[in-house]
Coordinates of C-alpha atoms in Angstrom, one line a residue:
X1 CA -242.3 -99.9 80.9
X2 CA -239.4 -100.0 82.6
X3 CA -238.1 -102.8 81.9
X4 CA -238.5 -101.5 78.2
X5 CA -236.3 -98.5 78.9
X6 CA -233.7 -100.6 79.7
X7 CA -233.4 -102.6 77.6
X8 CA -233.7 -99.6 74.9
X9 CA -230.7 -98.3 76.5
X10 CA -228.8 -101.7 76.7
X11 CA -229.0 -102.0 73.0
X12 CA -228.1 -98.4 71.9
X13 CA -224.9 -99.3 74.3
X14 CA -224.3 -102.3 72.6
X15 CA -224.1 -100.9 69.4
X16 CA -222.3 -98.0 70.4
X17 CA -219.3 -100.1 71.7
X18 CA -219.9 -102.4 68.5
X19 CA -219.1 -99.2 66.7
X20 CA -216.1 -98.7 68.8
X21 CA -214.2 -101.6 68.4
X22 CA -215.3 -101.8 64.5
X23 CA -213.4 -98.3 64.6
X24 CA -210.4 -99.7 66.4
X25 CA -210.0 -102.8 63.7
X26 CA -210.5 -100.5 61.0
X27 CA -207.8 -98.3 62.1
X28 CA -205.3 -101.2 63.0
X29 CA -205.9 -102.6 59.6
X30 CA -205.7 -98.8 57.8
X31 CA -202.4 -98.8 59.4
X32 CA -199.0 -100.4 59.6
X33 CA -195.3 -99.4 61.1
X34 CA -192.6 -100.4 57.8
X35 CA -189.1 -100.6 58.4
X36 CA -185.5 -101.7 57.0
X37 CA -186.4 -105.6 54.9
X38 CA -183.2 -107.2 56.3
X39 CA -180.3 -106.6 58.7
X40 CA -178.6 -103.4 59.0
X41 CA -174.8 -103.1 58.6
X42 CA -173.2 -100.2 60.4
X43 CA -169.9 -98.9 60.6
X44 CA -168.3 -98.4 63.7
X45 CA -167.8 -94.4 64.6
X46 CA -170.7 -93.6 62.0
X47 CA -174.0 -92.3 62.4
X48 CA -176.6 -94.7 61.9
X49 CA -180.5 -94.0 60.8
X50 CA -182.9 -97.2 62.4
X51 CA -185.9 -96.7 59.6
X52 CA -189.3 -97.0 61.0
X53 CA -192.5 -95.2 59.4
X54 CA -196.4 -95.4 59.2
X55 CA -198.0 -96.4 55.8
X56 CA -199.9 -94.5 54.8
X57 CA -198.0 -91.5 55.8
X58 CA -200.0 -89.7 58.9
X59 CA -198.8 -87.6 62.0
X60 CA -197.0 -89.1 65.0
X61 CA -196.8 -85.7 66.2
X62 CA -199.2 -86.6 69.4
X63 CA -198.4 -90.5 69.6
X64 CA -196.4 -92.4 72.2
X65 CA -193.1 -93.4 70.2
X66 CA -190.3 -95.7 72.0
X67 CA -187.4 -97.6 71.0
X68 CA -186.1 -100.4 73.0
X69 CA -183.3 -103.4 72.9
X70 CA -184.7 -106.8 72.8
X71 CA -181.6 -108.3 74.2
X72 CA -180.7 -106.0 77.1
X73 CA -182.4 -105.2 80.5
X74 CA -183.9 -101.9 81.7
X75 CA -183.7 -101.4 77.4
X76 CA -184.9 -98.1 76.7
X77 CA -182.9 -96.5 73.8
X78 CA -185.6 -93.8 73.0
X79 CA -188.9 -92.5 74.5
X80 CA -191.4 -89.6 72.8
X81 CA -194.5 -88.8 74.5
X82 CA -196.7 -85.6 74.7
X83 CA -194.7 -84.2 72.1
X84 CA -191.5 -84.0 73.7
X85 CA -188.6 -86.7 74.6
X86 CA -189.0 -88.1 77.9
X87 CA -185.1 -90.1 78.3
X88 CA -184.9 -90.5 81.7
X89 CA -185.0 -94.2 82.1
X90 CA -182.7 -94.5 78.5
X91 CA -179.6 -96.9 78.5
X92 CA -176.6 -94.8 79.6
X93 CA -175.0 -95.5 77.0
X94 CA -177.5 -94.0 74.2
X95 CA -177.2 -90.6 76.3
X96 CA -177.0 -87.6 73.7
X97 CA -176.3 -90.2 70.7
X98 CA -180.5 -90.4 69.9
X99 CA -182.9 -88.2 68.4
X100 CA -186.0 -88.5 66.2
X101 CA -186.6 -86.4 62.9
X102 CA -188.9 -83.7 64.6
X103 CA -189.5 -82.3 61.6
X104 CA -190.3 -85.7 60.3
X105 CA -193.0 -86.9 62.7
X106 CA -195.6 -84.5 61.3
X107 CA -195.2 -87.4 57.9
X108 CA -195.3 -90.4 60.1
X109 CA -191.2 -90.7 60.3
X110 CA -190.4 -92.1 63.1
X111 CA -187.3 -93.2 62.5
X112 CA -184.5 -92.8 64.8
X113 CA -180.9 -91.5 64.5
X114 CA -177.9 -93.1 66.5
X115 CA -174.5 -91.3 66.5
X116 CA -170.9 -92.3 66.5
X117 CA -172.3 -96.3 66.6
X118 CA -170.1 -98.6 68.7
X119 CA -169.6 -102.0 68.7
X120 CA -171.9 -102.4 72.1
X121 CA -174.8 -101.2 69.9
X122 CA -174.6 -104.4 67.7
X123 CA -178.1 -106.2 68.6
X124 CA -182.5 -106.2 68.0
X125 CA -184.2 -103.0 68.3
X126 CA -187.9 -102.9 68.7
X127 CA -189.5 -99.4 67.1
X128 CA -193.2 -99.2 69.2
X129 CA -195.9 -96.5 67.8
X130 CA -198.4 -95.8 70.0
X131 CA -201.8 -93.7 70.0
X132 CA -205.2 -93.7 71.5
X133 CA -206.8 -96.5 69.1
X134 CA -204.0 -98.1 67.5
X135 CA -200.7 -99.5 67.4
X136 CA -198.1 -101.5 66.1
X137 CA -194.1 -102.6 66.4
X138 CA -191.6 -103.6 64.0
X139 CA -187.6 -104.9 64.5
X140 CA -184.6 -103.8 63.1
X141 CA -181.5 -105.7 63.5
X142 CA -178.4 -104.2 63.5
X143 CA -174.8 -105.5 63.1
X144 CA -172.0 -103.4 63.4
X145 CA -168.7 -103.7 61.7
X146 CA -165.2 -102.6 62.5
X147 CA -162.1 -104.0 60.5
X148 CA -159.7 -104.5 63.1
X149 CA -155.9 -103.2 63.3
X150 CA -152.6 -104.2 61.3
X151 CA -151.5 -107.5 62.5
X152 CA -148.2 -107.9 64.6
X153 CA -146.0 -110.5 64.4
X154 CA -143.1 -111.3 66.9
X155 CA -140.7 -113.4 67.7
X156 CA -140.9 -115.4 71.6
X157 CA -138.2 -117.5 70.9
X158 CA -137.3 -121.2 70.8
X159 CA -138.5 -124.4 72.1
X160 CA -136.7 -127.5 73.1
X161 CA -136.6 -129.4 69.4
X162 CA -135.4 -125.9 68.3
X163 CA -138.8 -124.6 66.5
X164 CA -138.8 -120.8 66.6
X165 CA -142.6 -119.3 68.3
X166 CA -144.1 -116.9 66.4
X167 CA -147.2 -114.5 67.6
X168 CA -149.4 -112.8 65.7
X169 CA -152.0 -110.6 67.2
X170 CA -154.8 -108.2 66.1
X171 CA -157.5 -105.9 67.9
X172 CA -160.7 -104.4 67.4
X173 CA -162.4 -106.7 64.9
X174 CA -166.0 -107.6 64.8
X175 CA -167.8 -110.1 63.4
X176 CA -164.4 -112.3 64.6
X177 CA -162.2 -112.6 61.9
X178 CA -160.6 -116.1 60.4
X179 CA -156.7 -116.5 60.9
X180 CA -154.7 -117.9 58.5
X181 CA -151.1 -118.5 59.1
X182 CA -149.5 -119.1 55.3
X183 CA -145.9 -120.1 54.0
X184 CA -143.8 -118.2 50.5
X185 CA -145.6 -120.6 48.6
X186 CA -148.8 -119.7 50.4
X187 CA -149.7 -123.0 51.5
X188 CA -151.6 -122.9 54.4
X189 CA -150.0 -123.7 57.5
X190 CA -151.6 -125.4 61.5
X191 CA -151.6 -122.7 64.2
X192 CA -150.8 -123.9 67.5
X193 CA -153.4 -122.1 69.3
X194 CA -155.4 -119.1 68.4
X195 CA -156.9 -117.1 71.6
X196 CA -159.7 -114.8 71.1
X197 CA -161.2 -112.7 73.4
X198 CA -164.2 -109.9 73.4
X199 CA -164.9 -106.4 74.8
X200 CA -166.7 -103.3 74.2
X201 CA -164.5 -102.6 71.3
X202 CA -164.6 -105.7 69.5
X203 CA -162.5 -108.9 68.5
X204 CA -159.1 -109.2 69.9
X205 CA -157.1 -112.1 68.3
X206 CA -153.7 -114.1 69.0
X207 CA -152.6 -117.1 67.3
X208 CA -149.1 -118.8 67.8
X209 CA -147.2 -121.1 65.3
X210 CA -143.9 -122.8 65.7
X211 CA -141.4 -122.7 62.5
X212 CA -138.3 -125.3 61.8
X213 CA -136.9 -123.6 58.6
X214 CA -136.1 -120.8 56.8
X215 CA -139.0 -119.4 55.0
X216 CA -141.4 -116.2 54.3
X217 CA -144.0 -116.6 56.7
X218 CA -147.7 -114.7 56.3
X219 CA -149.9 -114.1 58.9
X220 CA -153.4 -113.2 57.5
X221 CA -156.8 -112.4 59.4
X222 CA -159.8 -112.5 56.6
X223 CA -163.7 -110.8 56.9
X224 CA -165.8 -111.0 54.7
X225 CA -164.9 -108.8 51.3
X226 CA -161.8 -107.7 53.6
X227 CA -158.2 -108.6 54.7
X228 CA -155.1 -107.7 56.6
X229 CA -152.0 -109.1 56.5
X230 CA -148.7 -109.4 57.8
X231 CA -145.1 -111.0 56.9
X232 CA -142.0 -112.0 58.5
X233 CA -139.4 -113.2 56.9
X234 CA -137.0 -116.2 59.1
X235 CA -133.9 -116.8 57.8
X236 CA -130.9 -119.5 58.0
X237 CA -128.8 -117.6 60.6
X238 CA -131.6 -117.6 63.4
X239 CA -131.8 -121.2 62.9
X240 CA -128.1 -121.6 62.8
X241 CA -127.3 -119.5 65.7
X242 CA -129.9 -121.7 67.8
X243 CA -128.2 -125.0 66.7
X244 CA -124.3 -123.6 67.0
X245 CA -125.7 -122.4 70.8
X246 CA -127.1 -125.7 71.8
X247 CA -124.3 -127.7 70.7
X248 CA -121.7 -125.5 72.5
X249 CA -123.9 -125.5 75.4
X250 CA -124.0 -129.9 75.2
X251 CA -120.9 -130.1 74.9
X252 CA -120.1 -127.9 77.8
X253 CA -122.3 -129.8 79.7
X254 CA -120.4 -133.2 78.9
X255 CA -117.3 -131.1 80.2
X256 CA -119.2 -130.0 83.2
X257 CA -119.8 -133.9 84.3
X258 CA -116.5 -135.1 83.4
X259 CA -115.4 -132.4 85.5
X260 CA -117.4 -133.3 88.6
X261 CA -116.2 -137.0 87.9
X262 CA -112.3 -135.8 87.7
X263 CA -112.4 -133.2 90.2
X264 CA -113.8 -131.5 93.0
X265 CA -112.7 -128.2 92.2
X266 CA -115.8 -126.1 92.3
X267 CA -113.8 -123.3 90.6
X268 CA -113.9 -125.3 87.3
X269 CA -117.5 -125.7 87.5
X270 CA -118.2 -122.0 88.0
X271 CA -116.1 -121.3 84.8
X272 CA -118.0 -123.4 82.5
X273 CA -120.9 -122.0 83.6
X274 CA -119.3 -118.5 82.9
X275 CA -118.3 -119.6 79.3
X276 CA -122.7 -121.3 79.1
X277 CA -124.0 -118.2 79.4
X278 CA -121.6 -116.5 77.5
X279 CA -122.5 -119.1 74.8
X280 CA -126.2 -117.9 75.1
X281 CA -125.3 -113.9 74.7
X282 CA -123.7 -114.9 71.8
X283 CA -126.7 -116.2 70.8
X284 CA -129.3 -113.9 71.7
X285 CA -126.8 -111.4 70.1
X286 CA -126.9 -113.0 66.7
X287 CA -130.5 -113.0 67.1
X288 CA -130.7 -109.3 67.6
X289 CA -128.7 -108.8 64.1
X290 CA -131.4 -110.7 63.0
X291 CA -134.2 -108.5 63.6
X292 CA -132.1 -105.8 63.0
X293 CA -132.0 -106.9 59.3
X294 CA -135.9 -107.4 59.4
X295 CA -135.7 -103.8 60.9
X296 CA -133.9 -103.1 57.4
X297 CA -135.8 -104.7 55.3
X298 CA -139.1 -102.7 56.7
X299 CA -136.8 -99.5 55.9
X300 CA -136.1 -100.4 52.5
X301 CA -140.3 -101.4 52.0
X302 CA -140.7 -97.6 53.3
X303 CA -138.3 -96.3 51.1
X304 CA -140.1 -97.8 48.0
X305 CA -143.0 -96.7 49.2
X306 CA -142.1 -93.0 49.6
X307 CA -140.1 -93.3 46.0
X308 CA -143.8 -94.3 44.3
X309 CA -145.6 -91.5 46.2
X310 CA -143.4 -89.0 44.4
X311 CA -143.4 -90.1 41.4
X312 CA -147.2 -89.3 41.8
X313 CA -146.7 -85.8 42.9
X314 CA -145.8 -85.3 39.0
X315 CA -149.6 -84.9 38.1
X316 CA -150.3 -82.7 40.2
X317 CA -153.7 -80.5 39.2
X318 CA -154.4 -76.7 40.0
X319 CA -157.9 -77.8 42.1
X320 CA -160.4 -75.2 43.6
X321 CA -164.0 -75.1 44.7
X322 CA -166.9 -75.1 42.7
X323 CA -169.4 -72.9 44.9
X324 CA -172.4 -73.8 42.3
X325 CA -172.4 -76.9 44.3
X326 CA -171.6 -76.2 47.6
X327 CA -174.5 -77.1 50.2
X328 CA -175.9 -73.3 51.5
X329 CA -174.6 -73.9 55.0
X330 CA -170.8 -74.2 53.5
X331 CA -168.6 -70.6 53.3
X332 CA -165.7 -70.7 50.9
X333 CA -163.2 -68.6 50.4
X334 CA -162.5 -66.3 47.5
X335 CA -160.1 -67.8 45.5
X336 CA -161.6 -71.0 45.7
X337 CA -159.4 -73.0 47.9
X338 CA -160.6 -73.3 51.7
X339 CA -163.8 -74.4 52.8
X340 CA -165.6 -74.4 56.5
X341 CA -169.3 -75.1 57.6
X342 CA -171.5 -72.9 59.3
X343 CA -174.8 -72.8 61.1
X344 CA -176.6 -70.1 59.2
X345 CA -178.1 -71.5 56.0
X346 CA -177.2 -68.9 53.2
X347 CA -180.1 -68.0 50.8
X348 CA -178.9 -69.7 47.4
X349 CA -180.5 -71.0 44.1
X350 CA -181.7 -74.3 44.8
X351 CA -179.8 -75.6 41.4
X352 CA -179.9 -79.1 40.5
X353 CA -176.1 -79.0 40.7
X354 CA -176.0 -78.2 44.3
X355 CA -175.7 -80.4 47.4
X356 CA -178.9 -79.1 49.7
X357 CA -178.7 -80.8 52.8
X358 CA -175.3 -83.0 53.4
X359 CA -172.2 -80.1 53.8
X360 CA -170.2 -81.2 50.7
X361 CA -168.7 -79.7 47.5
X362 CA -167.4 -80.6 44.2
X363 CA -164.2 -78.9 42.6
X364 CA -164.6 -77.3 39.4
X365 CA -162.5 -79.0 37.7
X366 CA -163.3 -82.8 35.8
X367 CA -161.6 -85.5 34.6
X368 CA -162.3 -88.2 32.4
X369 CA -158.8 -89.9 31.8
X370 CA -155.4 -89.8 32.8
X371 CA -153.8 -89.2 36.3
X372 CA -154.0 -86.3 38.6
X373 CA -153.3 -85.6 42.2
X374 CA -154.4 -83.2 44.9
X375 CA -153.8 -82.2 48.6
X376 CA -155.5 -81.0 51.3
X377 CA -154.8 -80.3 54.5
X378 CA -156.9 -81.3 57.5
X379 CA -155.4 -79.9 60.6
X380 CA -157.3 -79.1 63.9
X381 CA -160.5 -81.3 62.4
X382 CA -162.4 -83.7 64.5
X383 CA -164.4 -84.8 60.8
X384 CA -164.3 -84.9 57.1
X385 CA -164.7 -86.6 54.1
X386 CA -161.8 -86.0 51.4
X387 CA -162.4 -87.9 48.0
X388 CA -163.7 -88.2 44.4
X389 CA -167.2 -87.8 42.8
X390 CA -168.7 -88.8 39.3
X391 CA -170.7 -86.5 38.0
X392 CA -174.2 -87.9 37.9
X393 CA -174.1 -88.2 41.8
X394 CA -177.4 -87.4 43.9
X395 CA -176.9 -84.5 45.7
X396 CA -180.2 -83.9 47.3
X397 CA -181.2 -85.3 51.0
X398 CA -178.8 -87.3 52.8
X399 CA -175.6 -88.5 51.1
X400 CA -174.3 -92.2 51.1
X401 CA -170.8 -92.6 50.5
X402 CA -169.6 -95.8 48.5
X403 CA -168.7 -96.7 44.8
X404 CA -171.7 -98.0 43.8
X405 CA -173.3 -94.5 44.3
X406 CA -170.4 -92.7 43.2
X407 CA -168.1 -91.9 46.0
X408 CA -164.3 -93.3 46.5
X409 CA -163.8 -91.6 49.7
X410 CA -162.1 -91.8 53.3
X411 CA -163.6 -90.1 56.3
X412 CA -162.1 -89.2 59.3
X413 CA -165.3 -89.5 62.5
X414 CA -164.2 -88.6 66.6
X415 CA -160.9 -87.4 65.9
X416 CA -159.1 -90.7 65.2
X417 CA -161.2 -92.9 63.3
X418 CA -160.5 -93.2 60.0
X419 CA -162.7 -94.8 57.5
X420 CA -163.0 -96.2 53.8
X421 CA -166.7 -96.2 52.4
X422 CA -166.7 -99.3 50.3
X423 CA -170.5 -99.9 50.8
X424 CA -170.1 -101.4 54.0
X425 CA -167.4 -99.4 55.3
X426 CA -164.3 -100.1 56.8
X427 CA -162.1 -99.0 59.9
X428 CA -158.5 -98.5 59.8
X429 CA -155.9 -97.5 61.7
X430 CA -153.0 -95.0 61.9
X431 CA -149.8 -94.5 64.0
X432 CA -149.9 -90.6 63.4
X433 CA -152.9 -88.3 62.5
X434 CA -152.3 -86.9 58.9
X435 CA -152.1 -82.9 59.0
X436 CA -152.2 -82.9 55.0
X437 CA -153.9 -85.7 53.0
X438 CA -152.5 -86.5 49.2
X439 CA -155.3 -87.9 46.7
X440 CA -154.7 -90.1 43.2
X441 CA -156.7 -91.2 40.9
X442 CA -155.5 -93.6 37.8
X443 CA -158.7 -93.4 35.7
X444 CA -157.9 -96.2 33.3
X445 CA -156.7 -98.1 36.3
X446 CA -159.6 -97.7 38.1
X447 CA -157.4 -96.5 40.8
X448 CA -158.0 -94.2 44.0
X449 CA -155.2 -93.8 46.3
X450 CA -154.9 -91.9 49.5
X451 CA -151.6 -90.9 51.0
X452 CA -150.0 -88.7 54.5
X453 CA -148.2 -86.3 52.4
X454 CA -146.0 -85.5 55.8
X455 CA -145.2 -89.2 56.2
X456 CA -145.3 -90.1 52.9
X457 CA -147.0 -93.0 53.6
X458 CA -149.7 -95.1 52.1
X459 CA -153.4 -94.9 53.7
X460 CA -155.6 -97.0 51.8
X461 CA -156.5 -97.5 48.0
X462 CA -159.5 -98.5 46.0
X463 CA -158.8 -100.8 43.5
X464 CA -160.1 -102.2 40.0
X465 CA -162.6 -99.9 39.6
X466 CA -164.4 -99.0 36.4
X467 CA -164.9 -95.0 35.6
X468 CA -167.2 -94.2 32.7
X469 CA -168.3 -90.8 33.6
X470 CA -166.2 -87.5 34.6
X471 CA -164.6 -87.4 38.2
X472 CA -164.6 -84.3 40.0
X473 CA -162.8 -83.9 43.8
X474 CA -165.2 -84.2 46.5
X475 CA -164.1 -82.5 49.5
X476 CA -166.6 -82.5 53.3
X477 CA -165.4 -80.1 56.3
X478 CA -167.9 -81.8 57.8
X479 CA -170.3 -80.1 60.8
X480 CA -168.6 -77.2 62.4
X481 CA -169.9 -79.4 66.1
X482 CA -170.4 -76.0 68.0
X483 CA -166.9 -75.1 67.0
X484 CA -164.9 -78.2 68.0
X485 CA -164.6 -79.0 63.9
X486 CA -164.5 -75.5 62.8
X487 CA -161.2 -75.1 61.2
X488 CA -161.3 -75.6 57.2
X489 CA -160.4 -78.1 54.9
X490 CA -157.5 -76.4 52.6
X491 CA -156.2 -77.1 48.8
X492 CA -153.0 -76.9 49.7
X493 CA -149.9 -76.1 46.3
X494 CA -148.4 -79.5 46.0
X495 CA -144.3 -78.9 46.6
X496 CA -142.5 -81.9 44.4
X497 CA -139.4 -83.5 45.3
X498 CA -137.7 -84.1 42.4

C-alpha cells in the first residue's frame, strides 16, 4: 500500500511540474521584447530615446528591467527592480543622463531616455526584461554623429625646392570624415600626409599639402549628406618673394667663399651674414603683406556678407504668438511677443491645434509666398529651438524636428551647441554666442536662412526646399531646467539699416 501511495504522489508531482514548465513556454512564446529595426543615428548634445517594449502591451511595473553596453566592462547603463531604480553599479558616465518612462511601464514601455548624448555613447546596448516566468533581450545600436568644426588652413612655410606647406585641420567629427585637398579648377589634388587622431569628442583631422604655383586652393572635409570647406588663395608674390630671397641669399653665399678664399678678414664675413638675414626679413616681410591681403580679402567676403543680410531686413513681418497653440506648460505674454516655460501645466482646451506635450508654439501669422523675416532674441538661454513650421505639422506627443516632418529649425542644447535638424542633425560651431537670432524664409526658393543679427553673420541655411503648404514661425524656449533656462525667448522690432 505503500508503495502505492508513492507512487500516487510521484505522478501528481510530475504532472504538476509538467504544468509548470508548459506555463513557462507558453508565456515565453505569448511574449516578446520589440525595439528600433536598424541602427540608431543620434546627434551629439541631443536627447536620445533607446525604444524597447513588450508585445502585447502588459505591465513591467514589478519586473527586473536593465540596460547594459555590450562593448564596455562593468556596463550597466540602467537598472529597475522592485519598482524603483537601483544605479549604483551604473557607468559613471550615464549618472543623472538615464531614466525610464515611469508612467510608461504600467503599458510594457520600457524604453529608455539618454540626455545630452556624447560621442563616448556611440556603441550596442542590450535592453533585458525580466520577471518571475519569463524573459527576453533585444539590441539597439547606436551611432552618434557630430559634424565637426570650420576647417583652418595655414601657411608653415617653404621647403628646399621652394614648395609652400599648407595645413589644414578640423576637430570634433565623427564617423571620420574624407579630406579632399582641391585646386580653382577643382581638380583633386595628393595630400602629403593626413593625421587623424580620436578622443572623447570625436575626429580630429590634419592633412598637409605642398603647392609650387599660384592658384586658389580648397581644402574640403566630406560626411555623408554633409560638407565643410575651406579656401586659401596663393598668389605670384609669395612665390616670387621666396625665389628673389633664395637667389640673393646664393649669391651671397658665392661672396661669402670668395671671400674666405681672398681674405682672412673675419669682419667681411660677419657683414654678409648681416646683409643674409636681412635678405630673409625682407622676405618674411613680403610674406606678411601677403596674408595681410588674404586678411583683406576675408574683410571684403564679410562685408558682402553683412551687405546681403540687410537687404533681407527689408521684409521684415510684424510676428506674435499664437496662444491657441502653445503647449499648457508655456506662459506668454500679453501682447503676444515673449514666451517662457513653466512647471505648472495650465488647464487649457485640448484643441487639435495645440502642441500638448513638447513646449513649442506657432505664430499667428502664415505665409504661403514671398519673403519675410523675423528676430528673436535668445539671451541668458542654455536651450531653444527657433524656426519655421508648415501647417499640417503633428503636434501631439513628442516632436521630431526635420524637413521631412515639417520643421526647418536650429537648436541651441548645453549652452553652446548649436544644431541644424536636417533629419539626422548636424553640429556647428560658433566664435560668439548669438544674443538675437535673424530668420528668412524665400518660399519660392525653398530657402531658410538663419543669421546673428549683432554680428551680422551667417549661421546656417536650408536650401532647395519645396513649400506647398502655409509656413508659420516656430519658436521653443525650451524647459525652464529648474531655472537655469528660464529667461524668454523675445520677438524682438527689427531696426533696418538703410
Amino acid at each position: 500500500m505503500m508503495v502505492r501511495k508513492c507512487s500516487s504522489r510521484m505522478k501528481f508531482l510530475f504532472v504538476k511540474l509538467l504544468i509548470f514548465f508548459s506555463f513557462m513556454d507558453s508565456q515565453s512564446d505569448c511574449f516578446k521584447l520589440v525595439g528600433a529595426g536598424a541602427h540608431l543615428v543620434a546627434v551629439a548634445g541631443e536627447d536620445l530615446i533607446l525604444p524597447c517594449s513588450i508585445q502585447p502591451n502588459t505591465s513591467a511595473v514589478d519586473m527586473r528591467v536593465e540596460w547594459f553596453r555590450l562593448d564596455v566592462v562593468d556596463s550597466l547603463v540602467h537598472l529597475y527592480k522592485d519598482q524603483s531604480d537601483r544605479n549604483e553599479g551604473q557607468i559613471l558616465n550615464y549618472r543623472g543622463r538615464t531614466e525610464l518612462f515611469r508612467e510608461e511601464l504600467q503599458k510594457g514601455n520600457t524604453s529608455l531616455r539618454l540626455s545630452a548624448v556624447r560621442v563616448s555613447d556611440e556603441g550596442a546596448y542590450k535592453c533585458l526584461v525580466e520577471a518571475n516566468s519569463w524573459y527576453d533581450d533585444i539590441t539597439v545600436n547606436v551611432t552618434v554623429k557630430v559634424l565637426g568644426t570650420e576647417p583652418v588652413i595655414t601657411m608653415e612655410g617653404y621647403d628646399n625646392s621652394g614648395g609652400l606647406s599648407l595645413v589644414c585641420e578640423s576637430r570634433g567629427w565623427n564617423p571620420e570624415p574624407e579630406v579632399l585637398w582641391l585646386n580653382r579648377e577643382g581638380v583633386s589634388l595628393t595630400a602629403e600626409d593626413t593625421e587623424t587622431h580620436r578622443d572623447t569628442e570625436g575626429f580630429t583631422v590634419r592633412s598637409r599639402i605642398t603647392v609650387y604655383n599660384s592658384d586658389r586652393i580648397h581644402c574640403r572635409l566630406l560626411q555623408k549628406h554633409h560638407l565643410r570647406e575651406a579656401e586659401i588663395i596663393i598668389s605670384d608674390k609669395v612665390f616670387h618673394t621666396w625665389r628673389a630671397a633664395v637667389f640673393s641669399i646664393s649669391i651671397l653665399t658665392v661672396a661669402t667663399t670668395v671671400g674666405v678664399v681672398v681674405s682672412t678678414i673675419c669682419v667681411y664675413q660677419t657683414k654678409v651674414i648681416q646683409r643674409r638675414m636681412k635678405m630673409r626679413e625682407i622676405a618674411n616681410q613680403e610674406l606678411q603683406k601677403d596674408l595681410e591681403k588674404e586678411k583683406a580679402y576675408a574683410e571684403i567676403q564679410r562685408e558682402r556678407v553683412e551687405d546681403e543680410f540687410k537687404k533681407k531686413k527689408k521684409y521684415a513681418v510684424d510676428v506674435t504668438l499664437d496662444p491657441e497653440t502653445a503647449s499648457p506648460k508655456l506662459l506668454l505674454s500679453e501682447d503676444g511677443k515673449q514666451v517662457t516655460h513653466k512647471d505648472l501645466k495650465q488647464n487649457l482646451p485640448d484643441d487639435p491645434g495645440r502642441f500638448d506635450y513638447s513646449p513649442c508654439v506657432l505664430g499667428k501669422e502664415g505665409f504661403s509666398s514671398g519673403r519675410f523675416y523675423y528676430e528673436v532674441q535668445v539671451s541668458g538661454k542654455t536651450k531653444w529651438d527657433l524656426g519655421v513650421a508648415r501647417e499640417s505639422i503633428n503636434r501631439k506627443g513628442t516632436i521630431a524636428l526635420s524637413p521631412e516632418n515639417g520643421f526647418w529649425a536650429v537648436v541651441l542644447r548645453k549652452e553652446h551647441e548649436y544644431s541644424a535638424c536636417v533629419g539626422s542633425s548636424i553640429r556647428f560651431s560658433l566664435k560668439e554666442k548669438p544674443q538675437k537670432l535673424g530668420v528668412f524664409v524665400d518660399y519660392e526658393e525653398g530657402l531658410v536662412s538663419f543669421y546673428d543679427v549683432e554680428a551680422m553673420s551667417h549661421i546656417y541655411s536650408f536650401t532647395g526646399q519645396s513649400f506647398t503648404e502655409k509656413l508659420y514661425p516656430y519658436f521653443s524656449p525650451s524647459l525652464n531646467d529648474g531655472g537655469k533656462n528660464s529667461a524668454p525667448l523675445i520677438i524682438s522690432p527689427v531696426t533696418r539699416d538703410d
